[in-house]
CSV table of C-alpha atoms and ligand atoms in Angstrom, one decimal:
chain,number,residue,atom,x,y,z
A,21,MET,CA,64.5,-8.9,-153.2
A,22,ASN,CA,67.4,-9.1,-150.9
A,23,LYS,CA,69.8,-6.2,-150.1
A,24,LYS,CA,72.5,-7.6,-152.4
A,25,GLU,CA,70.2,-7.6,-155.4
A,26,ALA,CA,69.0,-4.1,-154.6
A,27,ARG,CA,72.5,-2.6,-154.9
A,28,GLU,CA,73.9,-2.0,-158.3
A,29,ILE,CA,77.5,-2.7,-159.1
A,30,PRO,CA,79.0,0.8,-159.1
A,31,LYS,CA,80.5,2.0,-162.5
A,32,LEU,CA,84.0,3.4,-162.7
A,33,LYS,CA,83.9,7.2,-162.8
A,34,LEU,CA,87.0,9.3,-163.4
A,35,PHE,CA,87.6,13.0,-163.3
A,36,ASN,CA,88.6,14.1,-166.8
A,37,THR,CA,90.7,17.3,-166.9
A,38,LEU,CA,89.5,17.8,-170.5
A,39,THR,CA,85.9,18.3,-169.5
A,40,ARG,CA,86.5,19.2,-165.8
A,41,LYS,CA,83.9,16.6,-165.0
A,42,LYS,CA,83.6,13.2,-163.3
A,43,GLU,CA,82.6,10.8,-166.2
A,44,VAL,CA,81.6,7.2,-166.4
A,45,PHE,CA,84.7,5.5,-168.0
A,46,LYS,CA,84.0,3.9,-171.3
A,47,PRO,CA,86.9,2.4,-173.2
A,48,ILE,CA,87.2,2.7,-176.9
A,49,LYS,CA,87.3,-1.1,-177.2
A,50,LYS,CA,85.0,-3.1,-175.1
A,51,ASN,CA,87.4,-4.5,-172.5
A,52,ASP,CA,90.8,-3.2,-173.4
A,53,VAL,CA,92.2,0.0,-172.1
A,54,GLY,CA,95.3,1.8,-173.5
A,55,ILE,CA,97.0,4.2,-171.1
A,56,TYR,CA,100.0,6.4,-171.5
A,57,THR,CA,101.7,7.8,-168.4
A,58,CYS,CA,104.5,10.4,-168.8
A,59,GLY,CA,107.6,8.9,-167.3
A,60,PRO,CA,110.7,10.4,-165.6
A,61,THR,CA,113.3,12.6,-167.0
A,62,VAL,CA,116.3,10.6,-166.0
A,63,TYR,CA,119.0,13.2,-165.2
A,64,PHE,CA,118.6,12.9,-161.4
A,65,TYR,CA,116.8,10.9,-158.7
A,66,GLN,CA,113.0,10.9,-158.7
A,67,HIS,CA,112.0,12.4,-155.4
A,68,ILE,CA,109.0,11.4,-153.3
A,69,GLY,CA,106.9,14.0,-155.1
A,70,ASN,CA,107.4,12.3,-158.4
A,71,MET,CA,106.7,9.0,-156.8
A,72,ARG,CA,103.3,10.2,-155.5
A,73,CYS,CA,102.4,10.7,-159.2
A,74,TYR,CA,103.4,7.2,-160.1
A,75,LEU,CA,101.5,5.8,-157.1
A,76,PHE,CA,98.3,7.6,-158.3
A,77,GLU,CA,98.8,6.0,-161.7
A,78,ASP,CA,99.3,2.6,-160.1
A,79,ILE,CA,96.0,2.9,-158.2
A,80,LEU,CA,94.3,3.8,-161.5
A,81,ILE,CA,95.7,0.8,-163.3
A,82,ARG,CA,94.9,-1.5,-160.4
A,83,THR,CA,91.4,-0.2,-160.3
A,84,LEU,CA,90.9,-0.7,-164.0
A,85,LYS,CA,92.1,-4.3,-163.6
A,86,PHE,CA,89.9,-4.8,-160.6
A,87,ASN,CA,87.0,-3.7,-162.8
A,88,GLY,CA,87.9,-6.5,-165.3
A,89,PHE,CA,89.6,-4.4,-168.0
A,90,ASN,CA,92.7,-5.6,-169.8
A,91,VAL,CA,95.2,-2.7,-169.4
A,92,LYS,CA,98.1,-1.9,-171.7
A,93,ARG,CA,100.2,0.8,-169.9
A,94,VAL,CA,103.0,2.6,-171.7
A,95,MET,CA,105.6,4.7,-169.9
A,96,ASN,CA,108.3,6.7,-171.5
A,97,ILE,CA,111.8,7.5,-170.3
A,98,THR,CA,112.9,11.0,-171.2
A,99,ASP,CA,116.6,10.7,-171.9
A,100,VAL,CA,117.0,13.6,-174.3
A,101,GLY,CA,115.3,16.9,-175.2
A,102,HIS,CA,113.9,18.0,-171.9
A,103,LEU,CA,115.3,21.5,-171.4
A,104,THR,CA,115.8,23.3,-168.1
A,105,SER,CA,112.9,25.6,-169.1
A,106,ASP,CA,109.6,24.2,-170.4
A,107,ALA,CA,109.6,27.1,-172.9
A,108,ASP,CA,112.2,25.7,-175.2
A,109,GLU,CA,115.1,27.5,-173.6
A,110,GLY,CA,118.0,26.5,-171.5
A,111,GLU,CA,120.2,23.4,-171.5
A,112,ASP,CA,119.1,19.8,-172.1
A,113,LYS,CA,118.8,18.4,-168.6
A,114,ILE,CA,120.6,15.1,-169.5
A,115,GLU,CA,123.4,16.9,-171.3
A,116,LYS,CA,123.9,19.2,-168.4
A,117,ALA,CA,124.0,16.4,-165.8
A,118,ALA,CA,126.4,14.4,-168.0
A,119,LYS,CA,128.7,17.5,-168.2
A,120,LYS,CA,128.5,18.0,-164.4
A,121,GLU,CA,129.2,14.4,-163.5
A,122,GLY,CA,131.8,13.9,-166.3
A,123,LYS,CA,129.9,11.0,-167.7
A,124,LYS,CA,128.3,9.8,-170.9
A,125,ALA,CA,124.7,11.0,-171.4
A,126,GLU,CA,123.5,7.4,-171.9
A,127,ASP,CA,125.2,6.3,-168.6
A,128,ILE,CA,123.5,9.1,-166.7
A,129,ALA,CA,120.1,8.1,-168.1
A,130,GLU,CA,120.7,4.4,-167.5
A,131,TYR,CA,121.8,5.0,-163.9
A,132,TYR,CA,118.9,7.2,-162.9
A,133,ALA,CA,116.3,5.0,-164.8
A,134,GLY,CA,117.7,2.0,-162.8
A,135,VAL,CA,117.3,3.7,-159.5
A,136,PHE,CA,113.8,4.8,-160.5
A,137,PHE,CA,112.6,1.3,-161.3
A,138,ASP,CA,114.1,0.0,-158.0
A,139,ASP,CA,111.9,2.5,-156.3
A,140,VAL,CA,108.9,1.5,-158.4
A,141,LYS,CA,109.4,-2.1,-157.2
A,142,LYS,CA,109.8,-1.0,-153.6
A,143,LEU,CA,106.6,0.9,-153.7
A,144,ASN,CA,104.8,-2.2,-155.2
A,145,ILE,CA,103.9,-0.3,-158.4
A,146,ILE,CA,103.0,-2.7,-161.2
A,147,MET,CA,105.6,-2.4,-164.0
A,148,PRO,CA,104.4,-0.8,-167.2
A,149,ASP,CA,103.7,-3.2,-170.1
A,150,VAL,CA,105.8,-1.0,-172.4
A,151,ILE,CA,108.8,1.1,-171.2
A,152,CYS,CA,110.1,3.2,-174.1
A,153,LYS,CA,113.2,5.4,-174.2
A,154,ALA,CA,113.1,8.6,-176.2
A,155,THR,CA,116.5,7.9,-177.8
A,156,ASP,CA,115.2,4.6,-179.2
A,157,HIS,CA,112.4,6.3,-181.1
A,158,ILE,CA,114.1,9.2,-183.0
A,159,PRO,CA,112.9,8.0,-186.5
A,160,GLU,CA,109.3,8.0,-185.2
A,161,MET,CA,109.7,11.5,-183.9
A,162,ILE,CA,111.2,12.7,-187.2
A,163,GLU,CA,108.4,11.1,-189.1
A,164,LEU,CA,105.8,12.9,-187.0
A,165,VAL,CA,107.5,16.3,-187.4
A,166,GLU,CA,107.7,15.7,-191.2
A,167,LYS,CA,103.9,15.0,-191.2
A,168,LEU,CA,103.3,18.3,-189.4
A,169,ILE,CA,105.6,20.1,-191.9
A,170,LYS,CA,103.7,18.7,-194.8
A,171,LYS,CA,100.4,19.7,-193.3
A,172,GLY,CA,101.6,23.3,-192.9
A,173,TYR,CA,101.6,23.5,-189.1
A,174,THR,CA,105.2,24.5,-188.7
A,175,TYR,CA,107.8,27.1,-189.4
A,176,GLU,CA,111.6,27.1,-189.1
A,177,THR,CA,113.7,29.5,-187.1
A,178,ASP,CA,117.4,29.7,-186.4
A,179,ASP,CA,117.2,27.3,-183.6
A,180,GLY,CA,114.6,24.8,-184.6
A,181,ILE,CA,111.3,23.7,-186.2
A,182,TYR,CA,108.3,25.2,-184.3
A,183,PHE,CA,104.6,24.4,-184.1
A,184,ASP,CA,102.4,27.3,-185.0
A,185,THR,CA,99.8,27.2,-182.3
A,186,SER,CA,97.6,29.7,-184.1
A,187,LYS,CA,96.9,27.0,-186.7
A,188,PHE,CA,95.3,24.6,-184.2
A,189,LYS,CA,91.9,26.0,-183.3
A,190,ASP,CA,91.5,24.0,-180.1
A,191,TYR,CA,94.9,25.0,-178.7
A,192,GLY,CA,94.6,25.3,-174.9
A,193,LYS,CA,91.4,23.3,-174.6
A,194,LEU,CA,93.0,21.1,-171.9
A,195,ALA,CA,94.4,23.9,-169.7
A,196,LYS,CA,91.5,26.2,-170.5
A,197,LEU,CA,94.3,28.7,-170.8
A,198,ASN,CA,92.4,32.0,-170.8
A,199,ILE,CA,89.6,30.8,-168.4
A,200,GLU,CA,92.1,30.0,-165.7
A,201,GLY,CA,94.2,33.0,-166.2
A,202,LEU,CA,97.1,31.0,-167.6
A,203,GLU,CA,97.7,33.7,-170.2
A,204,ALA,CA,99.9,32.3,-172.9
A,205,GLY,CA,101.8,35.5,-173.3
A,206,ILE,CA,103.4,35.3,-169.8
A,207,ARG,CA,104.9,31.9,-170.4
A,208,THR,CA,107.9,32.8,-172.5
A,209,GLU,CA,109.9,35.3,-174.4
A,210,MET,CA,108.9,35.6,-178.1
A,211,ARG,CA,112.4,35.5,-179.7
A,212,GLU,CA,111.7,34.3,-183.2
A,213,LYS,CA,108.4,32.7,-182.4
A,214,ARG,CA,105.3,33.8,-184.2
A,215,ASN,CA,103.1,33.3,-181.2
A,216,PRO,CA,104.1,33.1,-177.5
A,217,THR,CA,102.6,29.6,-177.1
A,218,ASP,CA,104.5,28.2,-180.1
A,219,PHE,CA,106.9,25.4,-179.2
A,220,ALA,CA,109.8,23.5,-180.6
A,221,LEU,CA,109.1,20.2,-182.3
A,222,TRP,CA,112.8,19.8,-183.2
A,223,LYS,CA,115.8,21.8,-182.0
A,224,PHE,CA,119.0,22.4,-183.9
A,225,SER,CA,122.3,21.9,-182.1
A,226,GLU,CA,123.9,25.2,-181.4
A,227,LYS,CA,127.2,23.9,-182.6
A,228,PRO,CA,127.2,20.4,-184.1
A,229,GLY,CA,129.5,18.1,-182.2
A,230,LEU,CA,129.2,19.9,-178.9
A,231,ARG,CA,126.2,17.8,-177.7
A,232,GLN,CA,126.6,14.1,-176.9
A,233,GLN,CA,123.2,13.2,-178.3
A,234,GLU,CA,122.3,14.7,-181.7
A,235,TRP,CA,120.9,13.3,-184.9
A,236,SER,CA,121.0,14.4,-188.5
A,237,ALA,CA,117.6,15.5,-189.7
A,238,PHE,CA,116.0,18.4,-191.6
A,239,MET,CA,119.4,19.1,-193.1
A,240,LYS,CA,121.1,19.9,-189.8
A,241,MET,CA,122.2,18.2,-186.6
A,242,GLY,CA,119.6,18.4,-183.8
A,243,PHE,CA,117.4,16.7,-181.3
A,244,PRO,CA,113.7,16.3,-180.5
A,245,GLY,CA,111.6,18.6,-178.5
A,246,TRP,CA,110.3,17.1,-175.2
A,247,HIS,CA,106.6,17.1,-176.2
A,248,ILE,CA,107.1,15.3,-179.6
A,249,GLU,CA,108.6,12.3,-177.7
A,250,CYS,CA,105.4,11.5,-175.8
A,251,SER,CA,103.2,12.0,-178.9
A,252,ALA,CA,105.4,9.8,-181.1
A,253,MET,CA,105.8,7.0,-178.6
A,254,SER,CA,102.3,6.8,-177.3
A,255,MET,CA,100.9,6.6,-180.8
A,256,LYS,CA,103.4,4.0,-181.8
A,257,TYR,CA,102.3,1.7,-178.9
A,258,LEU,CA,98.7,2.6,-178.4
A,259,GLY,CA,97.5,3.9,-181.8
A,260,GLU,CA,96.3,7.3,-183.0
A,261,HIS,CA,93.3,7.3,-180.6
A,262,PHE,CA,93.6,5.8,-177.1
A,263,ASP,CA,91.8,5.9,-173.8
A,264,ILE,CA,93.8,7.6,-171.0
A,265,HIS,CA,96.8,9.9,-170.6
A,266,CYS,CA,98.2,10.8,-167.2
A,267,GLY,CA,100.7,12.9,-165.4
A,268,GLY,CA,101.1,15.6,-162.7
A,269,ILE,CA,99.1,18.8,-162.8
A,270,ASP,CA,102.2,20.7,-163.7
A,271,HIS,CA,102.0,19.2,-167.2
A,272,ILE,CA,98.5,20.5,-168.0
A,273,SER,CA,99.3,23.9,-169.3
A,274,VAL,CA,102.4,23.3,-171.5
A,275,HIS,CA,103.5,19.6,-172.0
A,276,HIS,CA,100.1,18.0,-172.4
A,277,THR,CA,98.6,21.0,-174.1
A,278,ASN,CA,101.4,20.8,-176.7
A,279,GLU,CA,101.1,17.1,-177.0
A,280,ILE,CA,97.4,17.4,-177.9
A,281,ALA,CA,98.1,20.2,-180.5
A,282,GLN,CA,100.7,18.3,-182.4
A,283,SER,CA,99.1,14.8,-182.2
A,284,GLU,CA,95.6,16.0,-183.3
A,285,SER,CA,97.0,18.2,-186.0
A,286,ALA,CA,99.0,15.3,-187.4
A,287,THR,CA,96.1,12.8,-187.4
A,288,GLY,CA,93.2,15.2,-187.9
A,289,LYS,CA,91.2,13.5,-185.2
A,290,LYS,CA,90.7,13.3,-181.4
A,291,TRP,CA,93.7,11.8,-179.7
A,292,VAL,CA,93.0,10.9,-176.1
A,293,ASN,CA,89.6,10.5,-174.4
A,294,TYR,CA,90.4,10.9,-170.7
A,295,TRP,CA,93.1,13.0,-169.1
A,296,LEU,CA,93.9,12.4,-165.5
A,297,HIS,CA,96.3,14.5,-163.4
A,298,SER,CA,97.5,14.2,-159.9
A,299,ASN,CA,98.1,17.0,-157.5
A,300,PHE,CA,101.5,17.8,-155.8
A,301,LEU,CA,103.2,16.5,-152.8
A,302,THR,CA,104.3,19.6,-151.1
A,303,PHE,CA,106.6,20.4,-148.2
A,304,LYS,CA,105.8,23.4,-145.9
A,305,GLY,CA,103.3,24.5,-148.6
A,306,SER,CA,105.6,24.4,-151.6
A,307,LYS,CA,105.8,21.9,-154.4
A,308,ILE,CA,108.7,19.4,-153.9
A,309,SER,CA,110.8,19.8,-157.0
A,310,LYS,CA,114.0,18.4,-158.4
A,311,SER,CA,115.4,21.9,-159.0
A,312,LYS,CA,115.2,22.6,-155.3
A,313,GLY,CA,116.9,19.3,-154.4
A,314,GLY,CA,113.8,17.1,-154.2
A,315,LEU,CA,113.7,16.7,-150.3
A,316,TYR,CA,113.8,12.8,-150.0
A,317,THR,CA,114.1,9.8,-152.3
A,318,ILE,CA,112.5,6.5,-151.3
A,319,SER,CA,116.0,5.1,-150.4
A,320,GLU,CA,116.6,8.1,-148.2
A,321,LEU,CA,113.3,7.4,-146.4
A,322,GLU,CA,114.5,3.8,-145.9
A,323,LYS,CA,117.8,4.9,-144.5
A,324,ILE,CA,115.9,6.9,-141.7
A,325,GLY,CA,113.8,3.9,-140.9
A,326,PHE,CA,110.7,4.0,-143.0
A,327,GLU,CA,109.3,1.3,-145.2
A,328,PRO,CA,108.5,2.4,-148.8
A,329,LEU,CA,105.1,0.9,-148.3
A,330,ALA,CA,104.5,3.2,-145.3
A,331,PHE,CA,105.0,6.1,-147.8
A,332,ARG,CA,102.5,4.4,-150.1
A,333,TYR,CA,100.0,4.2,-147.2
A,334,LEU,CA,100.6,7.9,-146.6
A,335,CYS,CA,99.8,8.8,-150.2
A,336,LEU,CA,96.6,6.7,-150.1
A,337,THR,CA,95.4,8.8,-147.1
A,338,ALA,CA,94.9,11.8,-149.5
A,339,HIS,CA,92.8,11.9,-152.7
A,340,TYR,CA,95.1,12.2,-155.7
A,341,ARG,CA,93.4,15.5,-156.8
A,342,SER,CA,94.2,17.1,-153.5
A,343,GLU,CA,97.6,18.5,-152.5
A,344,LEU,CA,99.3,16.4,-149.9
A,345,ASN,CA,101.7,18.1,-147.5
A,346,PHE,CA,104.6,15.9,-146.5
A,347,SER,CA,106.0,15.8,-143.0
A,348,LEU,CA,108.1,13.2,-141.2
A,349,GLU,CA,105.5,13.3,-138.4
A,350,ASP,CA,102.7,12.2,-140.8
A,351,LEU,CA,105.0,9.6,-142.3
A,352,LYS,CA,105.7,8.3,-138.8
A,353,ALA,CA,101.9,8.0,-138.1
A,354,SER,CA,101.5,6.2,-141.5
A,355,GLN,CA,104.3,3.7,-140.6
A,356,LYS,CA,102.5,3.0,-137.3
A,357,THR,CA,99.1,2.5,-138.9
A,358,TYR,CA,100.7,0.3,-141.6
A,359,ASN,CA,102.4,-1.8,-138.9
A,360,ASN,CA,99.0,-2.1,-137.1
A,361,LEU,CA,97.5,-3.2,-140.4
A,362,LYS,CA,100.2,-5.8,-140.9
A,363,ASN,CA,99.7,-7.2,-137.3
A,364,LYS,CA,96.0,-7.5,-138.0
A,365,ILE,CA,96.6,-9.4,-141.2
A,366,ILE,CA,99.0,-11.8,-139.5
A,367,GLU,CA,96.4,-12.4,-136.7
A,368,PHE,CA,93.5,-12.9,-139.2
A,369,ARG,CA,95.7,-15.2,-141.3
A,370,LYS,CA,96.0,-17.6,-138.4
A,371,HIS,CA,92.3,-18.1,-138.5
A,372,PHE,CA,92.0,-18.1,-142.3
A,373,LYS,CA,90.1,-21.1,-143.5
A,374,THR,CA,90.3,-21.9,-147.2
A,375,GLU,CA,87.4,-24.4,-147.0
A,376,ARG,CA,84.5,-22.5,-145.4
A,377,ILE,CA,80.8,-22.4,-145.8
A,378,ASP,CA,79.5,-19.0,-144.7
A,379,SER,CA,76.1,-18.4,-143.3
A,380,ASP,CA,73.8,-16.5,-145.7
A,381,GLU,CA,73.8,-13.5,-143.4
A,382,ASN,CA,77.6,-13.3,-143.5
A,383,LYS,CA,77.7,-13.8,-147.2
A,384,GLU,CA,75.4,-10.9,-147.6
A,385,LYS,CA,77.6,-8.8,-145.3
A,386,THR,CA,80.8,-9.6,-147.1
A,387,GLU,CA,79.1,-8.9,-150.4
A,388,GLU,CA,77.9,-5.5,-149.0
A,389,TYR,CA,81.6,-4.7,-148.2
A,390,ARG,CA,82.6,-5.7,-151.7
A,391,ILE,CA,80.1,-3.3,-153.2
A,392,GLU,CA,81.0,-0.5,-150.8
A,393,PHE,CA,84.7,-0.9,-151.7
A,394,LEU,CA,83.8,-0.6,-155.4
A,395,GLU,CA,81.6,2.4,-154.7
A,396,VAL,CA,84.5,4.3,-153.1
A,397,ILE,CA,87.3,3.2,-155.4
A,398,ASN,CA,85.2,3.6,-158.5
A,399,ASP,CA,84.3,7.1,-157.4
A,400,ASN,CA,87.3,8.6,-159.0
A,401,LEU,CA,89.7,6.5,-156.9
A,402,ASN,CA,88.7,7.6,-153.5
A,403,THR,CA,91.6,6.0,-151.6
A,404,PRO,CA,91.0,7.8,-148.2
A,405,LYS,CA,87.5,6.3,-148.1
A,406,ALA,CA,88.9,2.9,-149.2
A,407,LEU,CA,91.3,2.9,-146.3
A,408,ALA,CA,88.5,3.9,-143.9
A,409,LEU,CA,86.5,0.9,-145.1
A,410,VAL,CA,89.5,-1.3,-144.4
A,411,TRP,CA,89.5,-0.2,-140.8
A,412,ASP,CA,85.6,-0.6,-140.6
A,413,ILE,CA,86.1,-4.3,-141.7
A,414,ILE,CA,88.9,-4.8,-139.2
A,415,LYS,CA,86.6,-3.6,-136.4
A,416,ASP,CA,83.4,-5.3,-137.5
A,417,LYS,CA,82.4,-7.7,-134.8
A,418,ASN,CA,80.0,-9.6,-137.0
A,419,LEU,CA,82.6,-10.9,-139.4
A,420,SER,CA,85.0,-13.8,-138.7
A,421,GLU,CA,88.7,-13.3,-138.9
A,422,SER,CA,88.8,-15.5,-141.9
A,423,GLU,CA,86.2,-13.4,-143.7
A,424,LYS,CA,88.1,-10.2,-142.8
A,425,TYR,CA,91.3,-11.7,-144.1
A,426,GLU,CA,89.7,-12.7,-147.4
A,427,LEU,CA,88.2,-9.2,-147.9
A,428,LEU,CA,91.3,-7.3,-147.1
A,429,ILE,CA,93.5,-9.5,-149.4
A,430,GLU,CA,91.0,-9.0,-152.2
A,431,PHE,CA,90.9,-5.2,-151.8
A,432,ASP,CA,94.7,-5.1,-151.6
A,433,ASP,CA,94.7,-5.9,-155.4
A,434,VAL,CA,93.8,-2.2,-155.7
A,435,LEU,CA,95.6,-0.7,-152.6
A,436,GLY,CA,98.8,-2.5,-153.3
A,437,LEU,CA,100.0,-2.6,-149.7
A,438,ASP,CA,101.4,-6.1,-150.3
A,439,LEU,CA,99.3,-7.6,-147.6
A,440,ALA,CA,99.4,-11.1,-149.0
A,441,SER,CA,103.1,-11.3,-148.6
A,442,PHE,CA,102.6,-11.7,-144.8
A,443,GLU,CA,101.0,-15.0,-145.5
A,444,LYS,CA,103.6,-17.5,-144.6
A,445,GLU,CA,102.1,-20.6,-146.1
A,446,LYS,CA,98.9,-21.1,-148.1
A,447,ILE,CA,96.6,-23.7,-146.5
A,448,VAL,CA,95.8,-26.3,-149.1
A,449,VAL,CA,93.1,-28.8,-148.0
A,450,PRO,CA,93.8,-32.3,-149.4
A,451,SER,CA,90.8,-33.8,-151.2
A,452,GLU,CA,90.6,-36.8,-148.7
A,453,ILE,CA,90.2,-34.3,-145.8
A,454,LYS,CA,87.6,-32.3,-147.7
A,455,LYS,CA,85.7,-35.6,-148.3
A,456,ILE,CA,85.6,-36.4,-144.6
A,457,ALA,CA,84.5,-32.9,-143.7
A,458,GLU,CA,81.7,-33.1,-146.2
A,459,GLU,CA,80.6,-36.5,-144.8
A,460,ARG,CA,80.6,-35.0,-141.3
A,461,LEU,CA,78.5,-32.1,-142.4
A,462,LYS,CA,76.0,-34.5,-143.9
A,463,SER,CA,75.8,-36.5,-140.6
A,464,ARG,CA,75.3,-33.3,-138.7
A,465,LYS,CA,72.4,-32.3,-140.9
A,466,GLU,CA,71.0,-35.8,-140.4
A,467,LYS,CA,71.4,-35.3,-136.7
A,468,ASN,CA,73.7,-38.4,-136.5
A,469,PHE,CA,75.9,-36.8,-133.8
A,470,LYS,CA,77.7,-40.0,-133.0
A,471,LYS,CA,79.0,-40.4,-136.5
A,472,SER,CA,79.8,-36.7,-136.7
A,473,ASP,CA,81.9,-36.9,-133.5
A,474,GLU,CA,83.8,-39.9,-134.8
A,475,LEU,CA,84.6,-38.0,-138.0
A,476,ARG,CA,85.8,-35.0,-136.0
A,477,VAL,CA,88.2,-37.3,-134.1
A,478,LYS,CA,89.4,-38.9,-137.4
A,479,LEU,CA,90.1,-35.4,-138.8
A,480,ASN,CA,92.0,-34.5,-135.7
A,481,LYS,CA,94.1,-37.6,-136.0
A,482,LEU,CA,94.9,-36.6,-139.6
A,483,GLY,CA,96.1,-33.2,-138.3
A,484,TRP,CA,93.0,-31.1,-139.0
A,485,LYS,CA,90.7,-29.1,-136.7
A,486,ILE,CA,87.1,-28.6,-137.8
A,487,ASP,CA,84.9,-25.9,-136.4
A,488,ASP,CA,81.1,-25.7,-136.8
A,489,VAL,CA,79.7,-22.4,-138.2
A,490,LYS,CA,76.2,-21.7,-139.1
A,491,ASP,CA,75.3,-24.0,-142.0
A,492,GLY,CA,78.8,-25.1,-142.5
A,493,TYR,CA,82.3,-25.7,-141.2
A,494,GLU,CA,85.8,-24.2,-141.1
A,495,LEU,CA,89.0,-26.2,-141.4
A,496,SER,CA,92.4,-25.4,-140.1
A,497,LYS,CA,95.6,-27.2,-139.3
A,498,VAL,CA,96.0,-28.4,-135.7
B,17,LIG,P1,109.8,14.8,-164.2
B,17,LIG,O1,110.8,13.7,-164.0
B,17,LIG,O2,110.2,16.1,-163.7
B,17,LIG,O3,109.3,14.9,-165.7
B,17,LIG,O4,108.5,14.4,-163.3
B,17,LIG,C1,107.9,13.1,-163.4
B,17,LIG,C2,106.4,13.2,-162.9
B,17,LIG,O5,106.4,13.7,-161.5
B,17,LIG,C3,105.6,14.2,-163.7
B,17,LIG,O6,104.4,13.6,-164.1
B,17,LIG,C4,105.4,15.4,-162.8
B,17,LIG,O7,104.2,16.0,-163.0
B,17,LIG,C5,105.4,14.7,-161.4
B,17,LIG,N1,105.8,15.6,-160.3
B,17,LIG,C6,106.8,16.4,-160.2
B,17,LIG,N2,106.9,17.0,-159.0
B,17,LIG,C7,105.9,16.5,-158.3
B,17,LIG,C8,105.4,16.8,-156.9
B,17,LIG,N3,106.0,17.6,-156.1
B,17,LIG,N4,104.3,16.1,-156.5
B,17,LIG,C9,103.7,15.3,-157.4
B,17,LIG,N5,104.1,15.0,-158.6
B,17,LIG,C10,105.1,15.6,-159.1
B,18,LIG,ZN1,105.0,13.3,-171.5
């Protein structure tokens, strides 16, 4: 048995916040994966901290695809209902920004969503398959609230319709609220709520006509709570039971906990199988947050001379579950390493041979690297180890440049550093050239060196260089 046969293809394992364990990923349907990722609240620019979260989700999606799964990814755009406090108090963030900037709420949302998707593209993040705006799904949200009313999970106060968390026995299972000391009682003031953890499914407008965005429902004017948006839209596009739900760790104790409570109460069954959360990007030890100004956006980093993909590289150097402290020095170092990587790719590309027969020994070596890459990336997306492997390959004296190039481009399907774009022209070997090369290989094997030399000259005259490698040949343009 050779080495390759002895090593198993590593299965994809993901850390599930729900169980606090790394689990082998098993989709509900054999090869199809449904995934919902909480999207931006578009009242301001998404800062580099937010973008770290979307980069983590991109690595997850690319890894699922690399493992052969068909992925359907849904991302929402929160353009109404997210209040300045997660505890159903304060102003609607979009309305507040519209007032401040003297604009229409929908223009605010459209502008910041546009900037966000520009940054998504700059970071080479694969666009979601479904992008859904909250304001386009108000009937679905009303329908979900109605279902909860009928099932007896709600009560009405002066300012809205609330979910009674004492009626959902598993409330807090995601955040393990009591275990982790996240006592519900310290979250919010009670006001008219029956329990401190109860939350608004639907809010009534304080004075109808004052808000730009309000809808008539439940006999009054009002607007959806932030949590109901994600439950309604995810179930619309992915069904009542789907595979993965993601977001930042700040969403575990309130937003995602409430999403689970209302979704599972409405359907009476388990909602999502795997919950994945990314840790924060911090600055001098504190979370980068919009309310504190957000530090930098991707465009701002560009203005001071950094490539967005150097920021992507920086994020890959830390595991998504660890905090990553941002500094311009570290970004500078990542830009330098990314430049070195690009130079290596350009150098390897020059030697890249599309028609190549590798020796068995090298085939085994490249296969080993492929398995090693899967081992690290399938081990809960270990991007720091994946990058270390990239540099091991670059330094490996036993691999040809061509083999290195091929491996790195392949792994870039997951890393997303856009390495293939450095390839100026793809080398396509015409069939007549391939025929001559094969004929020459045959003559060499038959030890007919005279004929083999003649065919080499012929290839040269046609503009092709042929190099002999163990058991085969490599073709490149002269
Ligand atoms: P928001 O637009 O505030 O709803 O945030 C969008 C996403 O960014 C959410 O999934 C947050 O959990 C995440 N997020 C916010 N701040 C940070 C940060 N400093 N580092 C990493 N992720 C963050
Ligand atoms: Zn959400």
